[in-house]
Structures are given as structure tokens and as C-alpha cells.
């Protein structure tokens, strides 16, 4: 099973999250690409840390919106979005290669992630960008999203994630943030849920209904000390119980020169 | 002989220069990389135009300064500069590859270009970035500059340029802008100077002294209609007189996939 | 009758439109405020030009989006939008006062202009910002828009504009750009339409239906040489026929110190 | 005696420093203005907190450099710098007025602060900007700096600060960061030094030489929990010993409407 988290989300003087701690927990690092967060030095440092630990580097592409941290929908022209996504993947990939690894997958961030669950034109744009960057490249997203449907059609290598600390509706969608119980906080309970998911057993939806998820990756967070503790508990539980934490899109093992 | 010019220097709604006209004149296009100018769509369009004509694509890397168009010295930490330059080259290279070509050389822009003529720490940073991106990569710069000296030491493939429309001192340095006669405006005269340079004959320095330049590339401009006319006159004169205009760092001829 | 146009829409090295020409044509200058266009020097220069000619200065506030020139909807939190709009008006007003005038009205730009025609939460945010900046301040917008309705309720001094060079539907809304005939190009015809509007006579909607508009201001453009010619023709026609071109929100006549 | 600290230095998602804690400690808040840090919402919140406590609001103007947090020298044209500084003061002042207070002084930030200690052209630009914004306005800076000398000549109301947690040379300049002992960490010792300064007694320079400072303000920091503790200790010590902590440029007491 893969475990993924967002990294490199600081910018210049501003730090966010504990990248070093996360790199010892996850198998896949969604590294910001500079448009919503992440200056080049922070990107390279995250890539170097990932390379040293065999953690896969994914391009966490987002809207061009530092002020909004990529969390606000922008009605960007799909043609421009294609080129913006290619630009971001290429920039990160160059730094990843300098760090001895390479970008092996793409996971959109924030409002772009949410938008392309249903916005066909922007979903097509992201698929087009990834496909142009490298045909058949791995992508990570939400099960049932428009963009993964299109990605699959385009021959991309599609992977689906579940959220370790989020409650689910009986239909398998996330309980929206802000609703009671939407976010789970108990590290033990979360770790147990993750173990059930990994073993293919149903978890409880928010109303108690049994719900089966079969993700390729578990998403954890690292932007608060509590979140890091939860992520650590998830990893400990899974590995203690015999699950191997490994990337769905493994980093290159040989030289990465151009 | 190579002829180079700056391209893709618009940003979003703002256009600058006539990229289409220049692509029919030059053999090497210094394409902006988004830090001082150049949105991703503009970059890709320039790369596509270059690919279609066999024009080489160079990374015109600059300071992160849209408001100043990269024309103001920034005392950026050399370690950060390394990563910023890698980021820019990588971003452009991804778009170039999607356009069927690749970045084959690097030419810094504006204040960065001028700074690394003498600023050793920043010069080292740019050299380090290019070398990390691809050992032995071609670079284009000012004869006698600190950064080309260091680039040569580092095994980069060093090329020197002369400026078609600028007056030279007897020592072979540029007459600073603002001094009388610093910039030449007569298209015929400029074209004749370029022909002399190409044939290895001396030109006249600003005081009349004969001066021999032996550049690998001639730099022309395209940011005004007059500049484009001059550039066109230079190309016409050279080709009429039998000079082949061709890139010093030719674009890839086969597939450019990753 | 007032005539308004957008000014100061360059940014750093990038110029856009002919501010000097427009300042001799309009009575109200919608000056960009730096979020979608307009560096401080350009703002001050436009304000100085306006002050010298008795042209009113309006704050052309927009989304924070230089890359998109403020033309893309951003789903910005209304609370943040309030503060962003105050920030922009304040910045411009300081430069206007230094130039001997002051901001006397607000006209939102681009996607923000279009969004608050119907998006209540963002419309409320803009109204709140203007009201907080100065109760009863003048605003300029589209007749029938949600934001002018709310502005009126809040005690702002509401003014409505018509577009000199755009076709109208029989219902009095603009024919969307891209539809045949949406934009008018014949300077004489446009000037005649404007004269009819000023005299309170009906113009022809796109289908020939007579349509009465009674705007407080006519909007002209200056981003192409043709647009400036049209704007000039409008002014000439109106003044020849006895219409006084004067601002609906006149600039201060005395000292503007704080 | 005045105590000042930097506030509102976050940006969007990124937080920095504990503004709420600092507002209970200082009498003057140097509020960032958006060019090197500080989004409009953060500015307004800091102004509201200052207004509620009678803390003075100063404009912490800086270079346009979010990526570098305003800590890198930029060779900006002095004419542009004038307008950029006016823009920043005006933007903050508008938000301050909405919060029921007003900007009563200016303190440049980071690299701009350091540059105008000796760079005459940029120092003149900042003085010109402040003077144009409001003749006779209060400014806060380093004793002996070029910019305070010019500010005084221009009729600005000049105030000098000492740094609570920094070691001084026998000549009264700061021991450069990075040198041993440059930054003090012991809260009690720092508070005692501040008390001596307030009482007009000499402190020890880094080499033990007695050194008399007579500042108008003490600068404390709030970007780490330790720094906040030190600032709190300084305030406690001074007030316990009878010093009144009060702004050198008091906020307006009546209505602040335009």
C-alpha cells in the first residue's frame, strides 16, 4: 500500500508542514511546484530527501495563486491550463533529477483537485498536460472523478486514493469539511480504519453503513504537529501488521541524466 | 554563423516584440522562462515556432522580477539562484519537448546577464545550475565575462556573442547605453558591420580604432518594429553574401520523448 | 455626459493602451490599481495626467491576477475581497493625492465587473469595501446589475454606463463578444449612436428594435489605435453637437492633503 | 518609551509571528504592506487589533519581493521606489482607517531598511515618498543612518530605535548577525539592558565598553515563541520599574473618516 502526503508547501521565508518528518512516513511525496506554494530551493530539498529514502516524487500541480494557496477556483482557459501544468511538472522534474530522482506521478492540488472532479474542460486540460509530458504517466486522484475517467481513457496510469482522516458518506464520497464529524482526530481510530482499508475490509461511513474502499494510496497530512502524529500512527500500525508501505509509481533506480 | 534574439517576453495580456517575425530571422531563440517574462502559453508557442523552423531554443533565465522585467540587480542568495535557474530551464524544456524540440543552450537575461559578467558568486551559481541540469550544455554570453570563464572551467560548451546594433570601445567592451553613439540605428550600416564580423574583418570601435571580434553568434533585437527591420536587414545581407545562418547548439532532430 | 475609459493598464516594461491620448478624450479615467495591471509609477503618471486636465480618477479594482489580467473569475472569499478592494482603492488614492487629485469613484474591472452583475456575495463585498472606504462614494457599473442594486441600498452614489462600441439585445443587455455584430467598428456610426444616447433618443438593438438607454457615462476603449480613433470621434461628435463632456464624480478643486 | 515590533508578516495561508501576543506588548506596530509580506486581510486584522489597544500603526514598507521576504537588495530605480512606497503607505492607511485608526509613522523593512542606512538615492526616494504622503510625518529608523539624516532635513519627524536583543559595537553600530554574540537570548539580561537604556544609563558593548544609547523606541521581535517571551519580559520589566510604554506617534483619537 502507498501512503502519500503534500510536501514543499512553504514559500521563501514561510514554512508549512514538517517535510522531514513526513519523508520518514510516506512512500509518495506530492511536491508543490511553485504556482500555489513551493520555492525552487524548498522543492529541491524535498526531492533530495525523497531520493535519499526511496520515496516517489509526484508533481502537486495547482492554480497560479500564491495569495490563495491554490485553494480558490480560477476560471482559467483550458488551453492555458495545459501549458501551466506542463510548466510545473517540468520545473519540478528538473529539480528532482538534480536530486537523483524524477517525477513519477502527478496529483493536482487544492481547488484544481476539487474542480476536476467534475469540470470536464479543466479535467481534460490536466489529462492533456500529463499525457503530453509523458504518455502513460501515473496520476493520483479521487475515485469516481471525471479527471481519472478521462485519464484512464487517455492511457494514463490511474491510481485512486482514500483519506485517512476523513469521514465518508454511505456513497463513498467525502463528508464535506464543516459538517459534524467530517474530520477524524483520534490517531488510533484512524490507524485502525487504515488497516481495515488495506486489508480490504469495510469501514463505517458517517452513518454507520459499512463501506468498502479499495484505494491504491492513503492520503495523510503533515501541516500540524497533530497531523504528523496521526500519519506516524498510521504508518506504525500498517507496518506492525505486515503491510509494506511502498510507492505505486516507484522512483527510478538507475541514473537519471537527460 | 548564429543569429540570436530574445523571444516570448510578453506576459499574459501584455505582448512584447514580434516573435513570429523573429523566428524567420534568427537561428537561436532565447526564450523567456517565466521569472522576468513569459507565461507558459507564450513559451510553448515560441517553442513550437522554433521547432517548425529548425531554430534552436535557449533558456533565457532571469531574476524572479516581473515588475522589473529582470532588469534590476537582486542580491539573491547564490544557493537559491542555482535552484531558480534549474527550475526555469526545466520548465521551458518540458514545453519545448511538448513542441517537438528541446532546450539546447542557456543565455541569462537582463540584470542577471550583466551581473555575472563580474559577480563571481552569482556566476558560479548559474554555471552550477546549467551543469547540474546537463553536463557539457551549451551557454551563450559576453566575451571576457567571469561566468563564461567559469563555465569553460566546468566543462560547459561556451559560445560568445557580439551585438549587431551596439558600439564597441577600443577594448572590445560595449559603449554603455546612454553614451552618445552607444546604439546604432542605420540598418544598412549595421548589416555591413555584421558582414565584416562574420568574415573575420575588423570593425570600427566608437573612436575609429579597428577592432576584431570573432563571436559565435550575433545578437539582434525585436522589441520595436525598427529593430525587426534591422534584424531582417542583417539576415538578408549575410545570406546574400553566402553566410549560412545556423544554430551553434542545433535542436534535436529525432524524437524528444522522455 | 461623462465619457470613461480604462487607463494605466500596463505593468513595468509592458505598455498597454495610449493613456496620453485617452486623457484628452475622457472625463473619467478608470485607473488600474496594481492587482490585475498597473505598477505604482504608471498609476501616478495617469493620476498626474488626469489632475492636469480635470479628468476624474476612478479606482479600477480587480482580482489579484496579473497573469490573467483580471479577466478570469476567482472564487475569492468575500471577506478577503472586501479587504483587497479597500487596499487597492487606498493605494491608488494615495498616488492620486500626491498628483493633486483624489479617487472620486470606483469601477470594478474585467471578471470582477462581470461577476458582480449577478454574484451576490462578491457584489456585497465590493459594496462593503467602497462604503467602508468612504460612505456615499460614487460607483460606476452596468445598469441592472446586482452590485449597483446593492450599492444603491447602501447609500452609494450609483452611476450607470453604456458601451459606445457594443451591440445591445432588445432587452438592453450586451450582445456577448464572439456573437456576430457584438462589437461595432465604424467610428462615424458609433459616434452617431452615442449622440442619440446623449439626446435621449432610442438606438437600434442588434435586431433593429428601438432601445432607449439613459446612461450617466459612455465607456470607450483605448487599447488599440483604432479604439483611440473611435473614442476621439465620439468626443468630437458630442462636443460639436453641444454636449459638455464632464465627470459624474468631479475631482477635488482645492488642496487634497491629508 | 516606545516599544515596536513587526506585525502582519504572514501571507495568505502562511502565518508568521504571533500578532495577538505582540499587540499586548508593543506600543507601535510596524505593519507589513503587502510587497514583502502581508495580505490585505492580515493587514486589516493587525490594524483592528492595534486600534482596540491604542497601539500606533506604522507602515512597514519594503521591496516588492514576496519570494525573498524583502530581505534582498533590489537595485530599483529611485523614481519607481518613491511611487512604490506611496502605494504601500496608502494601501495600509486605507485599511487602518477602516479599522478606526490611521498610519502615523513609516519604518522600512529588511533589505530596504539596511540599504538606506547608506544608499543615498534610495534613502532620498523613501524620504520623498513619506513627505509626499504627508509632510512632517513620523519615521522610525537606525540612529546615524543616511535616511534619517535626509528625513530630518526634509522636515519629517525623526525617531531612532535600539534593538533589545542585539549586541552593539563600541561605536554604537550593531554587531553583524553571524558574528559570535551578535544576538542575545537571555530574557532577563535583555530586559535589564532595556531598563538601563530607558533610564539613560550606558549598556555594555560587545567588548565590554560602556555605551550610551538614547533611542525613542526599543525594537523587539515576535517571529518565534522565544522572541515573544523576551518581548514580554522587556515590557514587564519596564512597566514594573515605572516606565510608561507609549507610542512616539500616537494613533488618532477621534474619527478617522476621509
PDB file of N, CA and C in Angstrom, chain A residues 181-223:
ATOM      1  N   UNK A 181     -18.250  15.878  12.328  1.00  0.00           N
ATOM      2  CA  UNK A 181     -17.598  14.589  12.135  1.00  0.00           C
ATOM      3  C   UNK A 181     -16.869  14.432  10.823  1.00  0.00           C
ATOM      4  N   UNK A 182     -16.723  15.511  10.058  1.00  0.00           N
ATOM      5  CA  UNK A 182     -16.103  15.389   8.733  1.00  0.00           C
ATOM      6  C   UNK A 182     -14.634  15.000   8.827  1.00  0.00           C
ATOM      7  N   UNK A 183     -13.982  15.520   9.848  1.00  0.00           N
ATOM      8  CA  UNK A 183     -12.556  15.222  10.009  1.00  0.00           C
ATOM      9  C   UNK A 183     -12.342  14.402  11.283  1.00  0.00           C
ATOM     10  N   UNK A 184     -11.611  13.306  11.163  1.00  0.00           N
ATOM     11  CA  UNK A 184     -11.327  12.442  12.312  1.00  0.00           C
ATOM     12  C   UNK A 184     -10.047  12.928  12.992  1.00  0.00           C
ATOM     13  N   UNK A 185      -9.984  12.765  14.305  1.00  0.00           N
ATOM     14  CA  UNK A 185      -8.834  13.282  15.043  1.00  0.00           C
ATOM     15  C   UNK A 185      -8.127  12.235  15.897  1.00  0.00           C
ATOM     16  N   UNK A 186      -8.785  11.081  16.104  1.00  0.00           N
ATOM     17  CA  UNK A 186      -8.226  10.079  17.009  1.00  0.00           C
ATOM     18  C   UNK A 186      -7.229   9.193  16.248  1.00  0.00           C
ATOM     19  N   UNK A 187      -5.948   9.326  16.610  1.00  0.00           N
ATOM     20  CA  UNK A 187      -4.892   8.650  15.848  1.00  0.00           C
ATOM     21  C   UNK A 187      -5.099   7.139  15.817  1.00  0.00           C
ATOM     22  N   UNK A 188      -5.462   6.541  16.936  1.00  0.00           N
ATOM     23  CA  UNK A 188      -5.630   5.083  16.973  1.00  0.00           C
ATOM     24  C   UNK A 188      -6.757   4.635  16.065  1.00  0.00           C
ATOM     25  N   UNK A 189      -7.890   5.355  16.199  1.00  0.00           N
ATOM     26  CA  UNK A 189      -9.054   5.026  15.379  1.00  0.00           C
ATOM     27  C   UNK A 189      -8.711   5.157  13.897  1.00  0.00           C
ATOM     28  N   UNK A 190      -8.008   6.236  13.544  1.00  0.00           N
ATOM     29  CA  UNK A 190      -7.644   6.457  12.138  1.00  0.00           C
ATOM     30  C   UNK A 190      -6.733   5.333  11.653  1.00  0.00           C
ATOM     31  N   UNK A 191      -5.762   4.972  12.484  1.00  0.00           N
ATOM     32  CA  UNK A 191      -4.841   3.902  12.091  1.00  0.00           C
ATOM     33  C   UNK A 191      -5.598   2.589  11.896  1.00  0.00           C
ATOM     34  N   UNK A 192      -6.548   2.336  12.764  1.00  0.00           N
ATOM     35  CA  UNK A 192      -7.338   1.109  12.623  1.00  0.00           C
ATOM     36  C   UNK A 192      -8.153   1.104  11.335  1.00  0.00           C
ATOM     37  N   UNK A 193      -8.784   2.256  11.042  1.00  0.00           N
ATOM     38  CA  UNK A 193      -9.523   2.378   9.772  1.00  0.00           C
ATOM     39  C   UNK A 193      -8.614   2.069   8.593  1.00  0.00           C
ATOM     40  N   UNK A 194      -7.416   2.641   8.634  1.00  0.00           N
ATOM     41  CA  UNK A 194      -6.489   2.448   7.515  1.00  0.00           C
ATOM     42  C   UNK A 194      -6.131   0.977   7.381  1.00  0.00           C
ATOM     43  N   UNK A 195      -5.949   0.326   8.525  1.00  0.00           N
ATOM     44  CA  UNK A 195      -5.624  -1.100   8.478  1.00  0.00           C
ATOM     45  C   UNK A 195      -6.765  -1.895   7.839  1.00  0.00           C
ATOM     46  N   UNK A 196      -7.994  -1.559   8.199  1.00  0.00           N
ATOM     47  CA  UNK A 196      -9.152  -2.239   7.599  1.00  0.00           C
ATOM     48  C   UNK A 196      -9.158  -2.008   6.086  1.00  0.00           C
ATOM     49  N   UNK A 197      -8.928  -0.779   5.705  1.00  0.00           N
ATOM     50  CA  UNK A 197      -8.937  -0.461   4.268  1.00  0.00           C
ATOM     51  C   UNK A 197      -7.886  -1.293   3.534  1.00  0.00           C
ATOM     52  N   UNK A 198      -6.689  -1.320   4.112  1.00  0.00           N
ATOM     53  CA  UNK A 198      -5.593  -2.058   3.481  1.00  0.00           C
ATOM     54  C   UNK A 198      -5.933  -3.537   3.345  1.00  0.00           C
ATOM     55  N   UNK A 199      -6.628  -4.061   4.334  1.00  0.00           N
ATOM     56  CA  UNK A 199      -6.977  -5.487   4.310  1.00  0.00           C
ATOM     57  C   UNK A 199      -8.226  -5.782   3.501  1.00  0.00           C
ATOM     58  N   UNK A 200      -8.785  -4.718   2.896  1.00  0.00           N
ATOM     59  CA  UNK A 200      -9.954  -4.937   2.053  1.00  0.00           C
ATOM     60  C   UNK A 200     -11.240  -5.109   2.833  1.00  0.00           C
ATOM     61  N   UNK A 201     -11.212  -4.721   4.107  1.00  0.00           N
ATOM     62  CA  UNK A 201     -12.425  -4.833   4.914  1.00  0.00           C
ATOM     63  C   UNK A 201     -13.198  -3.516   4.886  1.00  0.00           C
ATOM     64  N   UNK A 202     -14.513  -3.569   5.057  1.00  0.00           N
ATOM     65  CA  UNK A 202     -15.295  -2.328   5.046  1.00  0.00           C
ATOM     66  C   UNK A 202     -15.010  -1.465   6.276  1.00  0.00           C
ATOM     67  N   UNK A 203     -15.078  -0.149   6.097  1.00  0.00           N
ATOM     68  CA  UNK A 203     -15.050   0.779   7.230  1.00  0.00           C
ATOM     69  C   UNK A 203     -16.480   1.292   7.430  1.00  0.00           C
ATOM     70  N   UNK A 204     -16.681   2.059   8.491  1.00  0.00           N
ATOM     71  CA  UNK A 204     -18.005   2.627   8.715  1.00  0.00           C
ATOM     72  C   UNK A 204     -18.109   3.989   8.057  1.00  0.00           C
ATOM     73  N   UNK A 205     -19.158   4.161   7.245  1.00  0.00           N
ATOM     74  CA  UNK A 205     -19.458   5.506   6.756  1.00  0.00           C
ATOM     75  C   UNK A 205     -19.961   6.338   7.926  1.00  0.00           C
ATOM     76  N   UNK A 206     -20.184   7.620   7.679  1.00  0.00           N
ATOM     77  CA  UNK A 206     -20.525   8.546   8.766  1.00  0.00           C
ATOM     78  C   UNK A 206     -21.815   8.144   9.486  1.00  0.00           C
ATOM     79  N   UNK A 207     -22.685   7.417   8.782  1.00  0.00           N
ATOM     80  CA  UNK A 207     -23.953   6.987   9.394  1.00  0.00           C
ATOM     81  C   UNK A 207     -23.886   5.536   9.875  1.00  0.00           C
ATOM     82  N   UNK A 208     -22.703   4.940   9.841  1.00  0.00           N
ATOM     83  CA  UNK A 208     -22.564   3.585  10.344  1.00  0.00           C
ATOM     84  C   UNK A 208     -22.653   2.501   9.283  1.00  0.00           C
ATOM     85  N   UNK A 209     -23.106   2.883   8.099  1.00  0.00           N
ATOM     86  CA  UNK A 209     -23.173   1.918   6.988  1.00  0.00           C
ATOM     87  C   UNK A 209     -21.785   1.363   6.682  1.00  0.00           C
ATOM     88  N   UNK A 210     -21.671   0.056   6.474  1.00  0.00           N
ATOM     89  CA  UNK A 210     -20.372  -0.473   6.054  1.00  0.00           C
ATOM     90  C   UNK A 210     -20.045  -0.004   4.636  1.00  0.00           C
ATOM     91  N   UNK A 211     -18.797   0.355   4.451  1.00  0.00           N
ATOM     92  CA  UNK A 211     -18.380   0.916   3.158  1.00  0.00           C
ATOM     93  C   UNK A 211     -17.032   0.321   2.769  1.00  0.00           C
ATOM     94  N   UNK A 212     -16.973  -0.239   1.559  1.00  0.00           N
ATOM     95  CA  UNK A 212     -15.707  -0.823   1.110  1.00  0.00           C
ATOM     96  C   UNK A 212     -14.980   0.134   0.187  1.00  0.00           C
ATOM     97  N   UNK A 213     -13.748   0.458   0.535  1.00  0.00           N
ATOM     98  CA  UNK A 213     -12.891   1.274  -0.325  1.00  0.00           C
ATOM     99  C   UNK A 213     -11.729   0.388  -0.752  1.00  0.00           C
ATOM    100  N   UNK A 214     -11.278   0.541  -1.959  1.00  0.00           N
ATOM    101  CA  UNK A 214     -10.074  -0.226  -2.311  1.00  0.00           C
ATOM    102  C   UNK A 214      -9.084   0.697  -3.018  1.00  0.00           C
ATOM    103  N   UNK A 215      -8.522   1.613  -2.244  1.00  0.00           N
ATOM    104  CA  UNK A 215      -7.634   2.611  -2.843  1.00  0.00           C
ATOM    105  C   UNK A 215      -6.250   2.036  -3.139  1.00  0.00           C
ATOM    106  N   UNK A 216      -5.528   2.770  -3.956  1.00  0.00           N
ATOM    107  CA  UNK A 216      -4.119   2.435  -4.237  1.00  0.00           C
ATOM    108  C   UNK A 216      -3.179   3.202  -3.309  1.00  0.00           C
ATOM    109  N   UNK A 217      -3.740   4.200  -2.610  1.00  0.00           N
ATOM    110  CA  UNK A 217      -2.906   5.041  -1.751  1.00  0.00           C
ATOM    111  C   UNK A 217      -3.763   5.628  -0.638  1.00  0.00           C
ATOM    112  N   UNK A 218      -3.133   5.841   0.509  1.00  0.00           N
ATOM    113  CA  UNK A 218      -3.784   6.518   1.627  1.00  0.00           C
ATOM    114  C   UNK A 218      -3.171   7.905   1.761  1.00  0.00           C
ATOM    115  N   UNK A 219      -4.025   8.919   1.831  1.00  0.00           N
ATOM    116  CA  UNK A 219      -3.522  10.284   1.952  1.00  0.00           C
ATOM    117  C   UNK A 219      -3.484  10.699   3.419  1.00  0.00           C
ATOM    118  N   UNK A 220      -2.312  11.144   3.868  1.00  0.00           N
ATOM    119  CA  UNK A 220      -2.173  11.671   5.232  1.00  0.00           C
ATOM    120  C   UNK A 220      -1.706  13.128   5.150  1.00  0.00           C
ATOM    121  N   UNK A 221      -1.780  13.821   6.282  1.00  0.00           N
ATOM    122  CA  UNK A 221      -1.413  15.238   6.277  1.00  0.00           C
ATOM    123  C   UNK A 221      -0.244  15.517   7.210  1.00  0.00           C
ATOM    124  N   UNK A 222       0.359  16.667   6.998  1.00  0.00           N
ATOM    125  CA  UNK A 222       1.511  16.997   7.836  1.00  0.00           C
ATOM    126  C   UNK A 222       1.598  18.463   8.192  1.00  0.00           C
ATOM    127  N   UNK A 223       0.484  19.173   8.070  1.00  0.00           N
ATOM    128  CA  UNK A 223       0.562  20.625   8.265  1.00  0.00           C
ATOM    129  C   UNK A 223       0.366  21.056   9.716  1.00  0.00           C
TER     130      UNK A 223
END
